[in-house]
Short mmCIF file of C-alpha atoms in Angstrom, two decimals:
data_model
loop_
_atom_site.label_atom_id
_atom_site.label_comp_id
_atom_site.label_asym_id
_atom_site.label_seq_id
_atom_site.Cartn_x
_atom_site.Cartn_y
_atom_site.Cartn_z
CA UNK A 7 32.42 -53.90 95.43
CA UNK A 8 34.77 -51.41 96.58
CA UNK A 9 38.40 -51.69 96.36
CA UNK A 10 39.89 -52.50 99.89
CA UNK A 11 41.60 -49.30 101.67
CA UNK A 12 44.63 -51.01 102.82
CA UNK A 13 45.66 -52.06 99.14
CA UNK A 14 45.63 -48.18 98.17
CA UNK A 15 44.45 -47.03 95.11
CA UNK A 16 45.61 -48.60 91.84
CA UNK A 17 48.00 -47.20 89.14
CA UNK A 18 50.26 -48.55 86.54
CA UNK A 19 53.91 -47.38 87.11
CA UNK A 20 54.76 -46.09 84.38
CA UNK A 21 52.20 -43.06 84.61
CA UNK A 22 53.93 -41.76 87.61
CA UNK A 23 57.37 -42.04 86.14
CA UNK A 24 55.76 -39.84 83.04
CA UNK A 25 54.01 -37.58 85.08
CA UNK A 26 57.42 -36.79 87.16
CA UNK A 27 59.29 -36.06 84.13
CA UNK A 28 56.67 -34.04 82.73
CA UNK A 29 56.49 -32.02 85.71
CA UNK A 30 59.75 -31.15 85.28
CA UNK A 31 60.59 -30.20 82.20
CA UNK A 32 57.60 -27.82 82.42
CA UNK A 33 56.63 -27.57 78.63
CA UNK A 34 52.93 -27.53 76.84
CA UNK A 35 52.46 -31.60 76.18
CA UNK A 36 50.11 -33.77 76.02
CA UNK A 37 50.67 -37.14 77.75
CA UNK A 38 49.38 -39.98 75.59
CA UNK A 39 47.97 -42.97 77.70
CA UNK A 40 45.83 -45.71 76.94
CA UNK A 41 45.71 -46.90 80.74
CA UNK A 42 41.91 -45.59 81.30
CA UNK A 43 42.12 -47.98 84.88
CA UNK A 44 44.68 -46.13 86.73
CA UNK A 45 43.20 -43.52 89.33
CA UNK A 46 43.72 -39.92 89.07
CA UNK A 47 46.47 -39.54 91.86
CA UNK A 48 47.43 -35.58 93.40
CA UNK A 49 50.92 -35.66 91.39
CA UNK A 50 48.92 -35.60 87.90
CA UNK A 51 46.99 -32.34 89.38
CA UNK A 52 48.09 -29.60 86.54
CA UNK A 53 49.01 -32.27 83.96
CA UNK A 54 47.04 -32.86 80.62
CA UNK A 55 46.62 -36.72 79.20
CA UNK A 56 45.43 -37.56 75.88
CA UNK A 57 42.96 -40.60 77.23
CA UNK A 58 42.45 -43.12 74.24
CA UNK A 59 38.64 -44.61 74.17
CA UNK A 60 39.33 -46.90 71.29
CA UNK A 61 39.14 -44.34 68.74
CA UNK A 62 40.77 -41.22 69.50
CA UNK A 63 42.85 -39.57 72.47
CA UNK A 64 40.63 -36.88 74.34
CA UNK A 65 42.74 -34.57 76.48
CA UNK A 66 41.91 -34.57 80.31
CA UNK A 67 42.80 -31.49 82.19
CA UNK A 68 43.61 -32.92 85.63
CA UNK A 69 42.37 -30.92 88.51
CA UNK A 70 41.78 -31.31 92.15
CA UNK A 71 38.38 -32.67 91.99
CA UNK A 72 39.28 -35.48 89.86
CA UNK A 73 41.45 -37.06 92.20
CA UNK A 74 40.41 -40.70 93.44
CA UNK A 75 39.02 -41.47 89.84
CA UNK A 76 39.44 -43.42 86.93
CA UNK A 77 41.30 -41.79 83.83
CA UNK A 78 38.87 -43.97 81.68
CA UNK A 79 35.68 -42.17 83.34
CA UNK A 80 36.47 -38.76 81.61
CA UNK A 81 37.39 -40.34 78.04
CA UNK A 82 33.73 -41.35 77.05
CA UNK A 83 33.31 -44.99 74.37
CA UNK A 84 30.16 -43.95 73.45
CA UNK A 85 29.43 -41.42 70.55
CA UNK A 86 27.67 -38.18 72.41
CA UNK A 87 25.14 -36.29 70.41
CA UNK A 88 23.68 -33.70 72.79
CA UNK A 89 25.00 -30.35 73.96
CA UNK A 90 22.96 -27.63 74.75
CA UNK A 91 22.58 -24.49 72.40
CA UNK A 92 23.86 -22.01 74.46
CA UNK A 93 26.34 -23.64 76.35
CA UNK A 94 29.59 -21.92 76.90
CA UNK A 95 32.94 -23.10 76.72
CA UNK A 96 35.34 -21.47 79.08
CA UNK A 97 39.21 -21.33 77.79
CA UNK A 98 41.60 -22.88 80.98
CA UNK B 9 17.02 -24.02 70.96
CA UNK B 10 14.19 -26.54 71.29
CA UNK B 11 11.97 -28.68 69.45
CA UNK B 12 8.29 -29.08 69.84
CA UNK B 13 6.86 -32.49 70.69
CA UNK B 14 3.88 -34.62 71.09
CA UNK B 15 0.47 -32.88 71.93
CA UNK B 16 -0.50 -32.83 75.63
CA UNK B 17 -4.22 -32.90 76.18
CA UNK B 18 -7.32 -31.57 73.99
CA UNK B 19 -6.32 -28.00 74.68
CA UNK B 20 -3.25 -27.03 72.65
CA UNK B 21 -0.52 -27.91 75.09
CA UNK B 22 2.83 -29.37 73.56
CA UNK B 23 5.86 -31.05 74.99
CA UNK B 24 8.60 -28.84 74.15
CA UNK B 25 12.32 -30.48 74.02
CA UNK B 26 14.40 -27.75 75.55
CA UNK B 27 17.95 -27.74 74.15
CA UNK B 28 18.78 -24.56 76.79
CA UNK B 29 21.42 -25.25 79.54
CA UNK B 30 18.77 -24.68 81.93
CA UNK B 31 15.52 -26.02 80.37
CA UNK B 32 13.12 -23.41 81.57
CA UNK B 33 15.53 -20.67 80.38
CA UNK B 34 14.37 -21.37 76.56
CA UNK B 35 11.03 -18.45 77.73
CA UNK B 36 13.96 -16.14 78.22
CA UNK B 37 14.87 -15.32 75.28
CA UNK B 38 11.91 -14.00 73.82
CA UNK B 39 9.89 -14.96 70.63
CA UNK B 40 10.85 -17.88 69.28
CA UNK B 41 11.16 -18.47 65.23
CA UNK B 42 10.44 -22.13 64.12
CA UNK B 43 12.11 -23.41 60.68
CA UNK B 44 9.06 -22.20 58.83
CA UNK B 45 9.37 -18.71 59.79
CA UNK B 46 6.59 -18.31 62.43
CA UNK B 47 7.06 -17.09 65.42
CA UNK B 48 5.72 -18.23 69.00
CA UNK B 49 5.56 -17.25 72.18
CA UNK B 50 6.24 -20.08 74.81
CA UNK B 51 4.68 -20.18 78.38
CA UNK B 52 5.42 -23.07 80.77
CA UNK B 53 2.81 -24.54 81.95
CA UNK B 54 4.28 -27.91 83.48
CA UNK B 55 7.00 -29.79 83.35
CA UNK B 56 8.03 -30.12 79.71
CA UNK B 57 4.57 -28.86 78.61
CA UNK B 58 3.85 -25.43 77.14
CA UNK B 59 1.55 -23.21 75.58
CA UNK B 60 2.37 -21.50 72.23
CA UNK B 61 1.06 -18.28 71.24
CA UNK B 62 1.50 -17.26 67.46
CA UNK B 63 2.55 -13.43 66.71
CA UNK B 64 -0.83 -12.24 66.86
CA UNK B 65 -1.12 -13.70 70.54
CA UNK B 66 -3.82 -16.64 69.49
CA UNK B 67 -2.86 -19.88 71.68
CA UNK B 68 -2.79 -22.84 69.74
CA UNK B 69 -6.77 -23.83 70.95
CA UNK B 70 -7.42 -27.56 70.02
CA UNK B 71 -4.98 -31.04 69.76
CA UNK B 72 -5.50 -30.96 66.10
CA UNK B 73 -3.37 -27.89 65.79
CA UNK B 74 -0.81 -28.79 67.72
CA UNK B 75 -0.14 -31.93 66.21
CA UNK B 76 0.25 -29.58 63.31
CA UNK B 77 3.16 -28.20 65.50
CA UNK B 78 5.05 -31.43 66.02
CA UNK B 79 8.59 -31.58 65.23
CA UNK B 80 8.79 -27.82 64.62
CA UNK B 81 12.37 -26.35 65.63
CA UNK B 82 12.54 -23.32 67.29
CA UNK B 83 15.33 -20.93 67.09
CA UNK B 84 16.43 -17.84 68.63
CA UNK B 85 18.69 -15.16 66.79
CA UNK B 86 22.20 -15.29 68.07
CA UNK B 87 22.09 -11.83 69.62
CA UNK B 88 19.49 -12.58 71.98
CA UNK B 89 22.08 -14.60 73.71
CA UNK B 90 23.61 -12.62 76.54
CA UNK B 91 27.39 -11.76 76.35
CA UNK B 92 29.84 -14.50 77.45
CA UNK B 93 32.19 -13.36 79.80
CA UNK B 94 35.59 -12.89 79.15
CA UNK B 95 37.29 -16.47 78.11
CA UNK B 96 34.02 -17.86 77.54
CA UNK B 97 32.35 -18.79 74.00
CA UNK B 98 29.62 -20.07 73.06
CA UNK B 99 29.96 -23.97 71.75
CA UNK B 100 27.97 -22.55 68.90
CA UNK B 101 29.84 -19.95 67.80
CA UNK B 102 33.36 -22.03 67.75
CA UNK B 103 32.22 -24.61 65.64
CA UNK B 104 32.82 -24.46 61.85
CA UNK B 105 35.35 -21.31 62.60
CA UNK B 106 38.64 -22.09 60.75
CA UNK B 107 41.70 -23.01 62.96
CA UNK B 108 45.50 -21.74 61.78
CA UNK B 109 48.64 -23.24 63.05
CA UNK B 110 50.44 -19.63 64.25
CA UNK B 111 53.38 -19.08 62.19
CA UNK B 112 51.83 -21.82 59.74
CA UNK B 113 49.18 -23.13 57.77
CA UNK B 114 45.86 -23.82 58.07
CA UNK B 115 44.58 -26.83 60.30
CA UNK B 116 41.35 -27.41 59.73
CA UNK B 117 37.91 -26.10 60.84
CA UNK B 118 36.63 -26.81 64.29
CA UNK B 119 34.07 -29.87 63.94
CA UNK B 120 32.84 -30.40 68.00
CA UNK B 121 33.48 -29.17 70.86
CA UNK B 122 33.78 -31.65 73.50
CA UNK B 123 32.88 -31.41 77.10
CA UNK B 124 33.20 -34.33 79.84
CA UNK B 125 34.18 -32.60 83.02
CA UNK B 126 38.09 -32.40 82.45
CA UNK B 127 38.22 -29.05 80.22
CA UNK B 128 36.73 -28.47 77.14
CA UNK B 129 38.92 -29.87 73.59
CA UNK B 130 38.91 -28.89 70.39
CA UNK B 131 38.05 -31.52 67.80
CA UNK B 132 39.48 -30.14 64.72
CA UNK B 133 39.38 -31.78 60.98
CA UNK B 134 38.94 -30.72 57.38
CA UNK B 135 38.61 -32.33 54.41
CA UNK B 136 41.67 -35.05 53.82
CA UNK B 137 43.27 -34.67 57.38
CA UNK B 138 43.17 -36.71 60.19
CA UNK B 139 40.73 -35.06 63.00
CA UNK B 140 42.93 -32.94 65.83
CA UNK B 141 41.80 -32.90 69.36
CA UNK B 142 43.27 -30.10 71.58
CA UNK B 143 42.65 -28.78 74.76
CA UNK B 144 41.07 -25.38 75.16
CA UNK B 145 43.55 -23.43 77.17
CA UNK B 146 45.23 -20.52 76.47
CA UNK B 147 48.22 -22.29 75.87
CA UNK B 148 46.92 -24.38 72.64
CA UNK B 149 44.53 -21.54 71.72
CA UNK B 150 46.63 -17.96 72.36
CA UNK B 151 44.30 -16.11 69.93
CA UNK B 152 40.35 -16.63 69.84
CA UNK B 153 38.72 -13.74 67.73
CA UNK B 154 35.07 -14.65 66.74
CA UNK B 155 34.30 -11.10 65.38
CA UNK B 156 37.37 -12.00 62.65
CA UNK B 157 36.51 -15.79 62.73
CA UNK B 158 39.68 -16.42 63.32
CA UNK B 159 41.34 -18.87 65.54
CA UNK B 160 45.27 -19.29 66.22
CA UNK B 161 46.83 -22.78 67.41
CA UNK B 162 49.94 -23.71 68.76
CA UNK B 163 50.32 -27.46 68.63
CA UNK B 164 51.31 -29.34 72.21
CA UNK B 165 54.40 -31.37 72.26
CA UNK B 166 52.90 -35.24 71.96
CA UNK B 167 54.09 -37.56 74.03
CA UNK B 168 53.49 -41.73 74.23
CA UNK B 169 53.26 -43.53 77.32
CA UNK B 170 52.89 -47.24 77.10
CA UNK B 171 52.86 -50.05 79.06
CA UNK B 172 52.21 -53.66 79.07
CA UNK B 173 48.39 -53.65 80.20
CA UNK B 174 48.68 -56.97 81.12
CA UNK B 175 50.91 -56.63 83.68
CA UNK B 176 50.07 -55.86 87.36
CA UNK B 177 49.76 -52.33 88.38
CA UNK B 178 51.15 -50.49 91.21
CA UNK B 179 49.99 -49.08 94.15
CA UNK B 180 50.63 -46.16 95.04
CA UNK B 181 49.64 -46.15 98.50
CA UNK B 182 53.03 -45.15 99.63
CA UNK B 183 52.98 -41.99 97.47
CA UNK B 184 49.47 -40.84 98.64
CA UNK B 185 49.20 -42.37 102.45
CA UNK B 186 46.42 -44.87 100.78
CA UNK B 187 42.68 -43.98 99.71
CA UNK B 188 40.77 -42.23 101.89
#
């Protein structure tokens, strides 16, 4: 069931705080988190987290499109096996 | 690129498992070599289902023979793969390349490449050290040569963010006007 509208969407406190401060200061980090339930809000646009799935921290580029989801849906639990031969990877 | 599979009828058709970023690319790239040094020809001719012609252009002809054919792999050599563009690699040609720290030692050797929609990482590791995962952006990864098989890090600041996960969030509806 959907989360109701008038609540707004749901983030611990102490992401924002980070995110602010990273912002500012400007340099190349990584943000740690282990807080896969907060959504992706517009200030994290341009930030990258380190998203723990129980094993490791994967770094999540934030962009626009992400916005409105879960940190935890871009930090896969599951072991993935399958990428494509010639699949590129294109530096950001 | 692909593997062949289970026979498909009495004529010499075979499921092929296409490992191509568009499936029905994999008749692209010309003849294909399988792991025993053959090499095939591959025409569609369904979904999944193809028909193999050997170097001489015979078509595998009866179900016996391409059960023979079963859990062949079939490559293609790396320059029939078109040129990436610039700031593109291929997954394949970044993994096992060796990884320096610039202005220090060596890090490790790239062990996967990871892709889940937010940017591609890095996984890096060698033997006796703890596996690395770093973004790939320009920033972490200033200098990418593949020709040299070289690759140049610079390691992102770390930082920790915790919080007691027990605790009730908060919204943030005043910072973003609510969800839409």
């Amino acid at each position: 069931m959907a989360r109701s509208v008038w609540k707004g969407p749901f983030v611990d406190g102490y992401l924002l705080n980070k995110a602010d401060a990273s912002r500012a200061s400007g340099r190349n980090e990584v943000i740690k988190i282990w807080s896969r339930r907060s959504t992706i809000l517009p200030q994290f646009v341009g930030l990258t987290f380190g998203v723990y799935n129980g094993h490791k921290f994967l770094p999540v580029q934030v962009s626009e499109n992400m916005v409105g989801h879960k940190f935890g849906e871009f930090s896969p639990t599951r072991t993935f096996t399958g990428h494509s031969s010639d699949k590129k990877a294109k530096r950001g | 690129m692909g593997v062949v599979g289970r026979p498909h009828g009495v004529r010499g058709l075979v499921r092929v498992h296409s490992y191509a970023a568009v499936p029905e690319d994999l008749t692209a790239y010309g003849t294909l070599t399988d792991d025993r040094g053959q090499a095939w020809t591959l025409r569609w001719r369904g979904d999944g289902i193809a028909e193999l012609r050997d170097a001489a252009g015979q078509a595998v002809a009866s179900r016996e023979a391409a059960q023979a054919l079963v859990n062949r792999r079939l490559y293609i050599p790396r320059a029939s793969l078109p040129e990436p563009d610039q700031d593109e690699f291929y997954f394949a040609d970044l993994i096992g390349l060796p990884v320096h720290e610039q202005g220090g030692g060596v890090l490790g050797r790239v062990l996967v490449v990871h892709d889940y929609g937010a940017g591609v990482s890095l996984e890096i590791g060698g033997e006796g050290r703890a596996p690395l995962i770093l973004a790939f952006t320009q920033a972490c990864f200033p200098v990418i040569d593949i020709a040299a098989g070289r690759i140049e890090a610079v390691l992102p600041d770390e930082v920790e963010v915790q919080g007691d996960l027990s605790a009730e969030g908060e919204h943030a509806s005043s910072a973003v006007g609510g969800a839409s």
